JSON list of C-alpha atoms in Angstrom, two decimals:
[
{"chain": "A", "resi": 6, "resn": "MET", "atom": "CA", "xyz": [75.61, -52.82, 22.54]},
{"chain": "A", "resi": 7, "resn": "GLY", "atom": "CA", "xyz": [79.01, -51.86, 21.21]},
{"chain": "A", "resi": 8, "resn": "SER", "atom": "CA", "xyz": [82.28, -53.66, 20.71]},
{"chain": "A", "resi": 9, "resn": "ARG", "atom": "CA", "xyz": [83.18, -53.76, 24.43]},
{"chain": "A", "resi": 10, "resn": "GLN", "atom": "CA", "xyz": [81.07, -56.91, 24.51]},
{"chain": "A", "resi": 11, "resn": "LEU", "atom": "CA", "xyz": [82.74, -58.08, 21.30]},
{"chain": "A", "resi": 12, "resn": "HIS", "atom": "CA", "xyz": [86.20, -57.39, 22.75]},
{"chain": "A", "resi": 13, "resn": "PHE", "atom": "CA", "xyz": [85.40, -59.36, 25.89]},
{"chain": "A", "resi": 14, "resn": "ALA", "atom": "CA", "xyz": [84.13, -62.33, 23.86]},
{"chain": "A", "resi": 15, "resn": "VAL", "atom": "CA", "xyz": [87.28, -62.39, 21.70]},
{"chain": "A", "resi": 16, "resn": "PHE", "atom": "CA", "xyz": [90.05, -61.27, 24.07]},
{"chain": "A", "resi": 17, "resn": "GLY", "atom": "CA", "xyz": [88.66, -61.81, 27.57]},
{"chain": "A", "resi": 18, "resn": "SER", "atom": "CA", "xyz": [88.72, -59.24, 30.36]},
{"chain": "A", "resi": 19, "resn": "CYS", "atom": "CA", "xyz": [92.42, -58.35, 29.92]},
{"chain": "A", "resi": 20, "resn": "GLY", "atom": "CA", "xyz": [92.25, -57.33, 26.26]},
{"chain": "A", "resi": 21, "resn": "PHE", "atom": "CA", "xyz": [95.06, -58.01, 23.79]},
{"chain": "A", "resi": 22, "resn": "GLU", "atom": "CA", "xyz": [98.73, -57.21, 24.14]},
{"chain": "A", "resi": 23, "resn": "SER", "atom": "CA", "xyz": [101.29, -55.49, 21.93]},
{"chain": "A", "resi": 24, "resn": "ASP", "atom": "CA", "xyz": [102.72, -57.37, 18.93]},
{"chain": "A", "resi": 25, "resn": "THR", "atom": "CA", "xyz": [99.95, -60.00, 19.01]},
{"chain": "A", "resi": 26, "resn": "LEU", "atom": "CA", "xyz": [98.07, -61.20, 15.93]},
{"chain": "A", "resi": 27, "resn": "VAL", "atom": "CA", "xyz": [94.28, -61.47, 15.64]},
{"chain": "A", "resi": 28, "resn": "GLU", "atom": "CA", "xyz": [92.86, -63.60, 12.83]},
{"chain": "A", "resi": 29, "resn": "ILE", "atom": "CA", "xyz": [89.24, -63.16, 11.71]},
{"chain": "A", "resi": 30, "resn": "SER", "atom": "CA", "xyz": [88.35, -65.97, 9.31]},
{"chain": "A", "resi": 31, "resn": "GLY", "atom": "CA", "xyz": [85.17, -67.19, 7.69]},
{"chain": "A", "resi": 32, "resn": "THR", "atom": "CA", "xyz": [83.31, -67.79, 4.48]},
{"chain": "A", "resi": 33, "resn": "GLY", "atom": "CA", "xyz": [82.20, -65.00, 2.18]},
{"chain": "A", "resi": 34, "resn": "ASN", "atom": "CA", "xyz": [79.53, -62.63, 3.55]},
{"chain": "A", "resi": 35, "resn": "SER", "atom": "CA", "xyz": [79.92, -63.93, 7.10]},
{"chain": "A", "resi": 36, "resn": "GLY", "atom": "CA", "xyz": [80.64, -60.50, 8.62]},
{"chain": "A", "resi": 37, "resn": "LYS", "atom": "CA", "xyz": [84.46, -60.58, 8.80]},
{"chain": "A", "resi": 38, "resn": "SER", "atom": "CA", "xyz": [85.00, -57.01, 7.64]},
{"chain": "A", "resi": 39, "resn": "LEU", "atom": "CA", "xyz": [82.21, -55.69, 9.86]},
{"chain": "A", "resi": 40, "resn": "VAL", "atom": "CA", "xyz": [83.76, -57.33, 12.92]},
{"chain": "A", "resi": 41, "resn": "LEU", "atom": "CA", "xyz": [87.20, -55.99, 12.00]},
{"chain": "A", "resi": 42, "resn": "GLN", "atom": "CA", "xyz": [85.74, -52.51, 11.53]},
{"chain": "A", "resi": 43, "resn": "GLN", "atom": "CA", "xyz": [84.03, -52.57, 14.94]},
{"chain": "A", "resi": 44, "resn": "LEU", "atom": "CA", "xyz": [87.20, -53.80, 16.68]},
{"chain": "A", "resi": 45, "resn": "VAL", "atom": "CA", "xyz": [89.17, -51.01, 14.98]},
{"chain": "A", "resi": 46, "resn": "ALA", "atom": "CA", "xyz": [86.50, -48.53, 16.11]},
{"chain": "A", "resi": 47, "resn": "HIS", "atom": "CA", "xyz": [87.04, -49.63, 19.72]},
{"chain": "A", "resi": 48, "resn": "CYS", "atom": "CA", "xyz": [90.80, -49.13, 19.38]},
{"chain": "A", "resi": 49, "resn": "LEU", "atom": "CA", "xyz": [90.25, -45.62, 17.98]},
{"chain": "A", "resi": 50, "resn": "ALA", "atom": "CA", "xyz": [87.68, -44.50, 20.57]},
{"chain": "A", "resi": 51, "resn": "PRO", "atom": "CA", "xyz": [88.94, -42.04, 23.25]},
{"chain": "A", "resi": 52, "resn": "TYR", "atom": "CA", "xyz": [89.88, -43.25, 26.72]},
{"chain": "A", "resi": 53, "resn": "ASN", "atom": "CA", "xyz": [86.88, -41.55, 28.29]},
{"chain": "A", "resi": 54, "resn": "PHE", "atom": "CA", "xyz": [84.61, -43.59, 26.02]},
{"chain": "A", "resi": 55, "resn": "GLY", "atom": "CA", "xyz": [86.19, -46.89, 27.02]},
{"chain": "A", "resi": 56, "resn": "GLY", "atom": "CA", "xyz": [88.48, -47.10, 23.98]},
{"chain": "A", "resi": 57, "resn": "ARG", "atom": "CA", "xyz": [92.25, -47.28, 23.54]},
{"chain": "A", "resi": 58, "resn": "GLN", "atom": "CA", "xyz": [92.77, -43.98, 21.68]},
{"chain": "A", "resi": 59, "resn": "TRP", "atom": "CA", "xyz": [95.24, -45.60, 19.30]},
{"chain": "A", "resi": 60, "resn": "ASN", "atom": "CA", "xyz": [96.36, -44.48, 15.88]},
{"chain": "A", "resi": 61, "resn": "VAL", "atom": "CA", "xyz": [95.66, -47.16, 13.28]},
{"chain": "A", "resi": 62, "resn": "LEU", "atom": "CA", "xyz": [97.16, -48.09, 9.92]},
{"chain": "A", "resi": 63, "resn": "LEU", "atom": "CA", "xyz": [94.65, -49.84, 7.66]},
{"chain": "A", "resi": 64, "resn": "ILE", "atom": "CA", "xyz": [95.95, -51.78, 4.68]},
{"chain": "A", "resi": 65, "resn": "ASN", "atom": "CA", "xyz": [92.75, -51.92, 2.66]},
{"chain": "A", "resi": 66, "resn": "LEU", "atom": "CA", "xyz": [92.51, -54.73, 0.10]},
{"chain": "A", "resi": 67, "resn": "SER", "atom": "CA", "xyz": [88.77, -55.25, -0.24]},
{"chain": "A", "resi": 68, "resn": "HIS", "atom": "CA", "xyz": [87.73, -51.57, 0.19]},
{"chain": "A", "resi": 69, "resn": "LYS", "atom": "CA", "xyz": [84.72, -52.61, 2.28]},
{"chain": "A", "resi": 70, "resn": "ILE", "atom": "CA", "xyz": [85.94, -50.30, 5.05]},
{"chain": "A", "resi": 71, "resn": "ASN", "atom": "CA", "xyz": [86.07, -46.59, 4.26]},
{"chain": "A", "resi": 72, "resn": "ARG", "atom": "CA", "xyz": [86.01, -43.36, 6.22]},
{"chain": "A", "resi": 73, "resn": "GLU", "atom": "CA", "xyz": [82.22, -43.09, 6.15]},
{"chain": "A", "resi": 74, "resn": "SER", "atom": "CA", "xyz": [81.61, -46.64, 7.37]},
{"chain": "A", "resi": 75, "resn": "LEU", "atom": "CA", "xyz": [84.28, -46.29, 10.04]},
{"chain": "A", "resi": 76, "resn": "VAL", "atom": "CA", "xyz": [82.74, -43.04, 11.33]},
{"chain": "A", "resi": 77, "resn": "LYS", "atom": "CA", "xyz": [79.43, -44.89, 11.65]},
{"chain": "A", "resi": 78, "resn": "SER", "atom": "CA", "xyz": [81.05, -47.71, 13.66]},
{"chain": "A", "resi": 79, "resn": "ILE", "atom": "CA", "xyz": [82.86, -45.25, 15.92]},
{"chain": "A", "resi": 80, "resn": "LYS", "atom": "CA", "xyz": [79.65, -43.34, 16.61]},
{"chain": "A", "resi": 81, "resn": "MET", "atom": "CA", "xyz": [78.02, -46.67, 17.46]},
{"chain": "A", "resi": 82, "resn": "GLU", "atom": "CA", "xyz": [80.89, -47.35, 19.86]},
{"chain": "A", "resi": 83, "resn": "LEU", "atom": "CA", "xyz": [80.56, -43.93, 21.52]},
{"chain": "A", "resi": 84, "resn": "GLN", "atom": "CA", "xyz": [76.79, -44.19, 21.85]},
{"chain": "A", "resi": 85, "resn": "ALA", "atom": "CA", "xyz": [76.98, -47.68, 23.35]},
{"chain": "A", "resi": 86, "resn": "TYR", "atom": "CA", "xyz": [79.49, -46.56, 25.97]},
{"chain": "A", "resi": 87, "resn": "SER", "atom": "CA", "xyz": [77.51, -43.41, 26.79]},
{"chain": "A", "resi": 88, "resn": "LEU", "atom": "CA", "xyz": [74.47, -45.40, 27.88]},
{"chain": "A", "resi": 89, "resn": "GLY", "atom": "CA", "xyz": [74.46, -45.35, 31.66]},
{"chain": "A", "resi": 90, "resn": "GLU", "atom": "CA", "xyz": [77.81, -43.53, 31.89]},
{"chain": "A", "resi": 91, "resn": "GLU", "atom": "CA", "xyz": [78.46, -40.04, 33.26]},
{"chain": "A", "resi": 92, "resn": "VAL", "atom": "CA", "xyz": [80.15, -39.08, 29.99]},
{"chain": "A", "resi": 93, "resn": "ALA", "atom": "CA", "xyz": [76.71, -39.11, 28.38]},
{"chain": "A", "resi": 94, "resn": "GLN", "atom": "CA", "xyz": [75.87, -35.90, 30.21]},
{"chain": "A", "resi": 95, "resn": "ASN", "atom": "CA", "xyz": [78.77, -34.10, 28.54]},
{"chain": "A", "resi": 96, "resn": "CYS", "atom": "CA", "xyz": [78.62, -35.51, 25.01]},
{"chain": "A", "resi": 97, "resn": "SER", "atom": "CA", "xyz": [75.11, -36.67, 24.30]},
{"chain": "A", "resi": 98, "resn": "THR", "atom": "CA", "xyz": [74.26, -34.82, 21.10]},
{"chain": "A", "resi": 99, "resn": "GLU", "atom": "CA", "xyz": [74.61, -36.31, 17.65]},
{"chain": "A", "resi": 100, "resn": "GLU", "atom": "CA", "xyz": [76.74, -33.37, 16.55]},
{"chain": "A", "resi": 101, "resn": "GLN", "atom": "CA", "xyz": [79.24, -33.80, 19.38]},
{"chain": "A", "resi": 102, "resn": "LEU", "atom": "CA", "xyz": [79.54, -37.54, 18.79]},
{"chain": "A", "resi": 103, "resn": "ALA", "atom": "CA", "xyz": [80.06, -36.89, 15.07]},
{"chain": "A", "resi": 104, "resn": "GLU", "atom": "CA", "xyz": [82.92, -34.49, 15.87]},
{"chain": "A", "resi": 105, "resn": "ILE", "atom": "CA", "xyz": [84.61, -37.05, 18.13]},
{"chain": "A", "resi": 106, "resn": "ALA", "atom": "CA", "xyz": [84.16, -39.78, 15.52]},
{"chain": "A", "resi": 107, "resn": "ALA", "atom": "CA", "xyz": [85.67, -37.54, 12.83]},
{"chain": "A", "resi": 108, "resn": "GLU", "atom": "CA", "xyz": [88.69, -36.86, 15.06]},
{"chain": "A", "resi": 109, "resn": "CYS", "atom": "CA", "xyz": [89.12, -40.61, 15.60]},
{"chain": "A", "resi": 110, "resn": "VAL", "atom": "CA", "xyz": [89.03, -41.34, 11.86]},
{"chain": "A", "resi": 111, "resn": "GLY", "atom": "CA", "xyz": [91.63, -38.62, 11.41]},
{"chain": "A", "resi": 112, "resn": "ARG", "atom": "CA", "xyz": [94.02, -40.92, 13.29]},
{"chain": "A", "resi": 113, "resn": "VAL", "atom": "CA", "xyz": [93.64, -43.65, 10.66]},
{"chain": "A", "resi": 114, "resn": "ARG", "atom": "CA", "xyz": [96.08, -43.93, 7.78]},
{"chain": "A", "resi": 115, "resn": "PHE", "atom": "CA", "xyz": [94.51, -45.75, 4.83]},
{"chain": "A", "resi": 116, "resn": "LEU", "atom": "CA", "xyz": [96.79, -47.65, 2.46]},
{"chain": "A", "resi": 117, "resn": "ASN", "atom": "CA", "xyz": [94.51, -48.69, -0.40]},
{"chain": "A", "resi": 118, "resn": "CYS", "atom": "CA", "xyz": [95.66, -51.66, -2.47]},
{"chain": "A", "resi": 119, "resn": "PHE", "atom": "CA", "xyz": [94.54, -52.86, -5.89]},
{"chain": "A", "resi": 120, "resn": "SER", "atom": "CA", "xyz": [97.09, -55.63, -6.53]},
{"chain": "A", "resi": 121, "resn": "ASN", "atom": "CA", "xyz": [99.58, -57.84, -4.71]},
{"chain": "A", "resi": 122, "resn": "ASP", "atom": "CA", "xyz": [102.32, -55.41, -5.71]},
{"chain": "A", "resi": 123, "resn": "ASP", "atom": "CA", "xyz": [100.40, -52.70, -3.86]},
{"chain": "A", "resi": 124, "resn": "VAL", "atom": "CA", "xyz": [100.17, -54.95, -0.80]},
{"chain": "A", "resi": 125, "resn": "SER", "atom": "CA", "xyz": [103.93, -55.54, -0.82]},
{"chain": "A", "resi": 126, "resn": "THR", "atom": "CA", "xyz": [104.57, -51.81, -1.15]},
{"chain": "A", "resi": 127, "resn": "SER", "atom": "CA", "xyz": [102.09, -51.06, 1.66]},
{"chain": "A", "resi": 128, "resn": "LEU", "atom": "CA", "xyz": [103.82, -53.47, 4.04]},
{"chain": "A", "resi": 129, "resn": "ILE", "atom": "CA", "xyz": [107.09, -51.62, 3.37]},
{"chain": "A", "resi": 130, "resn": "ASP", "atom": "CA", "xyz": [105.43, -48.20, 3.68]},
{"chain": "A", "resi": 131, "resn": "ALA", "atom": "CA", "xyz": [103.88, -49.31, 6.96]},
{"chain": "A", "resi": 132, "resn": "ARG", "atom": "CA", "xyz": [107.32, -49.62, 8.56]},
{"chain": "A", "resi": 133, "resn": "TYR", "atom": "CA", "xyz": [108.15, -46.01, 7.77]},
{"chain": "A", "resi": 134, "resn": "ALA", "atom": "CA", "xyz": [104.68, -44.85, 8.79]},
{"chain": "A", "resi": 135, "resn": "ILE", "atom": "CA", "xyz": [105.12, -46.41, 12.24]},
{"chain": "A", "resi": 136, "resn": "ILE", "atom": "CA", "xyz": [108.57, -44.86, 12.63]},
{"chain": "A", "resi": 137, "resn": "ASN", "atom": "CA", "xyz": [107.16, -41.43, 11.76]},
{"chain": "A", "resi": 138, "resn": "ASP", "atom": "CA", "xyz": [104.06, -41.89, 13.93]},
{"chain": "A", "resi": 139, "resn": "PRO", "atom": "CA", "xyz": [104.80, -43.72, 17.21]},
{"chain": "A", "resi": 140, "resn": "GLY", "atom": "CA", "xyz": [101.11, -43.39, 18.05]},
{"chain": "A", "resi": 141, "resn": "ILE", "atom": "CA", "xyz": [100.28, -46.21, 15.61]},
{"chain": "A", "resi": 142, "resn": "GLN", "atom": "CA", "xyz": [99.57, -49.26, 17.74]},
{"chain": "A", "resi": 143, "resn": "LEU", "atom": "CA", "xyz": [97.53, -51.37, 15.31]},
{"chain": "A", "resi": 144, "resn": "VAL", "atom": "CA", "xyz": [98.05, -52.52, 11.72]},
{"chain": "A", "resi": 145, "resn": "ALA", "atom": "CA", "xyz": [94.82, -53.90, 10.26]},
{"chain": "A", "resi": 146, "resn": "MET", "atom": "CA", "xyz": [94.46, -55.72, 6.93]},
{"chain": "A", "resi": 147, "resn": "ASP", "atom": "CA", "xyz": [91.06, -56.43, 5.44]},
{"chain": "A", "resi": 148, "resn": "THR", "atom": "CA", "xyz": [90.85, -59.56, 3.27]},
{"chain": "A", "resi": 149, "resn": "LEU", "atom": "CA", "xyz": [94.41, -60.84, 3.27]},
{"chain": "A", "resi": 150, "resn": "SER", "atom": "CA", "xyz": [93.61, -63.20, 0.38]},
{"chain": "A", "resi": 151, "resn": "GLU", "atom": "CA", "xyz": [91.92, -60.64, -1.90]},
{"chain": "A", "resi": 152, "resn": "PHE", "atom": "CA", "xyz": [94.39, -60.74, -4.80]},
{"chain": "A", "resi": 153, "resn": "TYR", "atom": "CA", "xyz": [95.31, -64.44, -4.85]},
{"chain": "A", "resi": 154, "resn": "TRP", "atom": "CA", "xyz": [93.71, -65.04, -8.23]},
{"chain": "A", "resi": 155, "resn": "LEU", "atom": "CA", "xyz": [95.57, -62.11, -9.79]},
{"chain": "A", "resi": 156, "resn": "ASP", "atom": "CA", "xyz": [98.88, -63.71, -8.77]},
{"chain": "A", "resi": 157, "resn": "ASP", "atom": "CA", "xyz": [97.65, -67.12, -9.91]},
{"chain": "A", "resi": 158, "resn": "LEU", "atom": "CA", "xyz": [97.27, -65.84, -13.47]},
{"chain": "A", "resi": 159, "resn": "LYS", "atom": "CA", "xyz": [100.82, -64.43, -13.53]},
{"chain": "A", "resi": 160, "resn": "LEU", "atom": "CA", "xyz": [102.73, -67.36, -12.05]},
{"chain": "A", "resi": 161, "resn": "SER", "atom": "CA", "xyz": [103.99, -70.17, -14.28]},
{"chain": "A", "resi": 162, "resn": "LYS", "atom": "CA", "xyz": [103.72, -72.59, -11.34]},
{"chain": "A", "resi": 163, "resn": "ARG", "atom": "CA", "xyz": [100.55, -72.36, -9.34]},
{"chain": "A", "resi": 164, "resn": "MET", "atom": "CA", "xyz": [100.91, -71.31, -5.70]},
{"chain": "A", "resi": 165, "resn": "SER", "atom": "CA", "xyz": [98.54, -72.96, -3.24]},
{"chain": "A", "resi": 166, "resn": "MET", "atom": "CA", "xyz": [95.96, -70.79, -1.51]},
{"chain": "A", "resi": 167, "resn": "TYR", "atom": "CA", "xyz": [97.44, -71.77, 1.84]},
{"chain": "A", "resi": 168, "resn": "ARG", "atom": "CA", "xyz": [100.98, -70.77, 0.85]},
{"chain": "A", "resi": 169, "resn": "HIS", "atom": "CA", "xyz": [99.78, -67.43, -0.53]},
{"chain": "A", "resi": 170, "resn": "TYR", "atom": "CA", "xyz": [98.03, -66.69, 2.76]},
{"chain": "A", "resi": 171, "resn": "ARG", "atom": "CA", "xyz": [100.91, -67.83, 4.96]},
{"chain": "A", "resi": 172, "resn": "LEU", "atom": "CA", "xyz": [103.57, -65.84, 3.08]},
{"chain": "A", "resi": 173, "resn": "LEU", "atom": "CA", "xyz": [101.57, -62.63, 3.47]},
{"chain": "A", "resi": 174, "resn": "LEU", "atom": "CA", "xyz": [100.86, -63.46, 7.10]},
{"chain": "A", "resi": 175, "resn": "ALA", "atom": "CA", "xyz": [104.57, -63.99, 7.78]},
{"chain": "A", "resi": 176, "resn": "ARG", "atom": "CA", "xyz": [105.30, -60.50, 6.47]},
{"chain": "A", "resi": 177, "resn": "LEU", "atom": "CA", "xyz": [102.58, -58.97, 8.61]},
{"chain": "A", "resi": 178, "resn": "GLU", "atom": "CA", "xyz": [103.80, -60.87, 11.67]},
{"chain": "A", "resi": 179, "resn": "LYS", "atom": "CA", "xyz": [107.37, -59.68, 11.17]},
{"chain": "A", "resi": 180, "resn": "LEU", "atom": "CA", "xyz": [106.20, -56.09, 10.76]},
{"chain": "A", "resi": 181, "resn": "CYS", "atom": "CA", "xyz": [104.21, -56.24, 13.99]},
{"chain": "A", "resi": 182, "resn": "LYS", "atom": "CA", "xyz": [107.00, -57.89, 15.98]},
{"chain": "A", "resi": 183, "resn": "ASP", "atom": "CA", "xyz": [109.67, -55.50, 14.73]},
{"chain": "A", "resi": 184, "resn": "ALA", "atom": "CA", "xyz": [107.51, -52.43, 15.41]},
{"chain": "A", "resi": 185, "resn": "ILE", "atom": "CA", "xyz": [105.92, -53.86, 18.60]},
{"chain": "A", "resi": 186, "resn": "VAL", "atom": "CA", "xyz": [102.37, -53.19, 17.37]},
{"chain": "A", "resi": 187, "resn": "CYS", "atom": "CA", "xyz": [99.27, -55.35, 17.12]},
{"chain": "A", "resi": 188, "resn": "GLY", "atom": "CA", "xyz": [98.13, -56.95, 13.89]},
{"chain": "A", "resi": 189, "resn": "MET", "atom": "CA", "xyz": [94.55, -57.75, 12.96]},
{"chain": "A", "resi": 190, "resn": "TYR", "atom": "CA", "xyz": [93.35, -59.19, 9.65]},
{"chain": "A", "resi": 191, "resn": "THR", "atom": "CA", "xyz": [90.54, -60.98, 7.87]},
{"chain": "A", "resi": 192, "resn": "VAL", "atom": "CA", "xyz": [90.92, -63.99, 5.59]},
{"chain": "A", "resi": 193, "resn": "GLU", "atom": "CA", "xyz": [88.62, -66.36, 3.73]},
{"chain": "A", "resi": 194, "resn": "SER", "atom": "CA", "xyz": [88.50, -69.67, 5.64]},
{"chain": "A", "resi": 195, "resn": "VAL", "atom": "CA", "xyz": [89.24, -71.70, 2.50]},
{"chain": "A", "resi": 196, "resn": "PHE", "atom": "CA", "xyz": [92.81, -70.32, 2.57]},
{"chain": "A", "resi": 197, "resn": "LEU", "atom": "CA", "xyz": [93.44, -71.95, 5.97]},
{"chain": "A", "resi": 198, "resn": "ASP", "atom": "CA", "xyz": [93.26, -75.47, 4.56]},
{"chain": "A", "resi": 199, "resn": "ASN", "atom": "CA", "xyz": [96.76, -76.85, 3.90]},
{"chain": "A", "resi": 200, "resn": "ARG", "atom": "CA", "xyz": [95.56, -79.38, 1.36]},
{"chain": "A", "resi": 201, "resn": "PHE", "atom": "CA", "xyz": [98.95, -79.92, -0.30]},
{"chain": "A", "resi": 202, "resn": "GLY", "atom": "CA", "xyz": [101.00, -80.20, 2.89]},
{"chain": "A", "resi": 203, "resn": "ASP", "atom": "CA", "xyz": [103.07, -77.03, 2.36]},
{"chain": "A", "resi": 204, "resn": "ASN", "atom": "CA", "xyz": [105.91, -76.94, 4.88]},
{"chain": "A", "resi": 205, "resn": "LEU", "atom": "CA", "xyz": [106.08, -73.37, 6.17]},
{"chain": "A", "resi": 206, "resn": "PRO", "atom": "CA", "xyz": [107.37, -71.81, 9.40]},
{"chain": "A", "resi": 207, "resn": "GLU", "atom": "CA", "xyz": [104.83, -71.56, 12.20]},
{"chain": "A", "resi": 208, "resn": "THR", "atom": "CA", "xyz": [103.17, -68.25, 12.98]},
{"chain": "A", "resi": 209, "resn": "CYS", "atom": "CA", "xyz": [101.98, -67.12, 16.38]},
{"chain": "A", "resi": 210, "resn": "ILE", "atom": "CA", "xyz": [98.31, -66.17, 16.12]},
{"chain": "A", "resi": 211, "resn": "LYS", "atom": "CA", "xyz": [97.09, -65.51, 19.64]},
{"chain": "A", "resi": 212, "resn": "TYR", "atom": "CA", "xyz": [93.42, -64.81, 18.95]},
{"chain": "A", "resi": 213, "resn": "HIS", "atom": "CA", "xyz": [91.23, -66.65, 16.45]},
{"chain": "A", "resi": 214, "resn": "VAL", "atom": "CA", "xyz": [87.82, -65.30, 15.50]},
{"chain": "A", "resi": 215, "resn": "ARG", "atom": "CA", "xyz": [85.78, -67.81, 13.49]},
{"chain": "A", "resi": 216, "resn": "MET", "atom": "CA", "xyz": [82.86, -66.36, 11.54]},
{"chain": "A", "resi": 217, "resn": "GLN", "atom": "CA", "xyz": [80.10, -68.58, 10.15]},
{"chain": "A", "resi": 218, "resn": "LYS", "atom": "CA", "xyz": [76.82, -68.02, 8.37]},
{"chain": "A", "resi": 219, "resn": "ILE", "atom": "CA", "xyz": [74.38, -70.87, 8.92]},
{"chain": "A", "resi": 220, "resn": "GLN", "atom": "CA", "xyz": [70.82, -70.62, 7.58]},
{"chain": "A", "resi": 221, "resn": "GLY", "atom": "CA", "xyz": [71.12, -66.84, 7.48]},
{"chain": "A", "resi": 222, "resn": "GLN", "atom": "CA", "xyz": [72.40, -66.57, 11.06]},
{"chain": "A", "resi": 223, "resn": "ILE", "atom": "CA", "xyz": [75.88, -65.10, 11.58]},
{"chain": "A", "resi": 224, "resn": "LEU", "atom": "CA", "xyz": [77.94, -66.75, 14.31]},
{"chain": "A", "resi": 225, "resn": "LEU", "atom": "CA", "xyz": [81.13, -65.49, 15.98]},
{"chain": "A", "resi": 226, "resn": "ASN", "atom": "CA", "xyz": [83.03, -68.33, 17.64]},
{"chain": "A", "resi": 227, "resn": "GLY", "atom": "CA", "xyz": [79.69, -70.12, 17.86]},
{"chain": "A", "resi": 228, "resn": "LEU", "atom": "CA", "xyz": [77.78, -67.17, 19.35]},
{"chain": "A", "resi": 229, "resn": "PRO", "atom": "CA", "xyz": [74.87, -65.57, 17.43]},
{"chain": "A", "resi": 230, "resn": "LEU", "atom": "CA", "xyz": [75.86, -62.12, 16.16]},
{"chain": "A", "resi": 231, "resn": "SER", "atom": "CA", "xyz": [73.60, -59.39, 14.80]},
{"chain": "A", "resi": 232, "resn": "PHE", "atom": "CA", "xyz": [74.49, -56.07, 13.15]},
{"chain": "A", "resi": 233, "resn": "SER", "atom": "CA", "xyz": [70.92, -54.71, 13.22]},
{"chain": "A", "resi": 234, "resn": "ASN", "atom": "CA", "xyz": [70.83, -51.27, 14.92]},
{"chain": "A", "resi": 235, "resn": "GLY", "atom": "CA", "xyz": [74.27, -51.85, 16.39]},
{"chain": "A", "resi": 236, "resn": "LEU", "atom": "CA", "xyz": [76.37, -54.87, 17.18]},
{"chain": "A", "resi": 237, "resn": "HIS", "atom": "CA", "xyz": [74.73, -57.52, 19.37]},
{"chain": "A", "resi": 238, "resn": "LEU", "atom": "CA", "xyz": [76.46, -60.71, 20.53]},
{"chain": "A", "resi": 239, "resn": "ASP", "atom": "CA", "xyz": [74.12, -63.24, 22.16]},
{"chain": "A", "resi": 240, "resn": "THR", "atom": "CA", "xyz": [76.23, -64.61, 25.02]},
{"chain": "A", "resi": 241, "resn": "LYS", "atom": "CA", "xyz": [73.09, -65.80, 26.88]},
{"chain": "A", "resi": 242, "resn": "THR", "atom": "CA", "xyz": [72.44, -68.45, 24.23]},
{"chain": "A", "resi": 243, "resn": "ALA", "atom": "CA", "xyz": [75.89, -69.96, 24.82]},
{"chain": "A", "resi": 244, "resn": "GLU", "atom": "CA", "xyz": [75.41, -69.84, 28.61]},
{"chain": "A", "resi": 245, "resn": "GLN", "atom": "CA", "xyz": [72.07, -71.65, 28.32]},
{"chain": "A", "resi": 246, "resn": "GLU", "atom": "CA", "xyz": [73.62, -74.33, 26.12]},
{"chain": "A", "resi": 247, "resn": "ILE", "atom": "CA", "xyz": [76.45, -74.87, 28.63]},
{"chain": "A", "resi": 248, "resn": "THR", "atom": "CA", "xyz": [74.05, -75.20, 31.57]}
]
């Protein structure tokens, strides 16, 4: 099962709107980047495969997402949609799906970052990229908090983890609002704790995705999630618990 099920669990039947923010948070190795990658794959997929056919700008801090892994997720998305659909009769071969996936990845602009200075430059570059390519409808950032410790070594006065996260988030939010595009990012959950009571302007995060890993089981907003042979979200477990 592909990310249509994931999209419904996160955004509901209506999907998400322009200039909204999606936060994917969790502890280390809880599947944040994999979920982000699959959501991006859905946004890239063609209309006739149930996707949005968007262009995407990926500000890549952790480098867990690359062209090869994204092609794999897109092919997973295409194959999942093809099951039981008429489109399967026209594009059912592995070679054809690979060609479509490659075309989708061609609509992704990667901005690879290796320091906080790179992140700042990428957020500026993103504005010009969106102006030059109106097809960009999503700005994704993987691991917003990746370079906190690099900054911590440079600063004479230590910045809290929460402040570091919120300042970067404010810049992403402004970019998305000004350009009227969606923003989606991952962040370690420890950065969400405002332990020192930092007084910062509020941000408008419309969708929260909480990832957990409990006794080896990955949970997405409390629902069991598996990445084995595709993405599988166990909504039946939640329904049984409610009833």
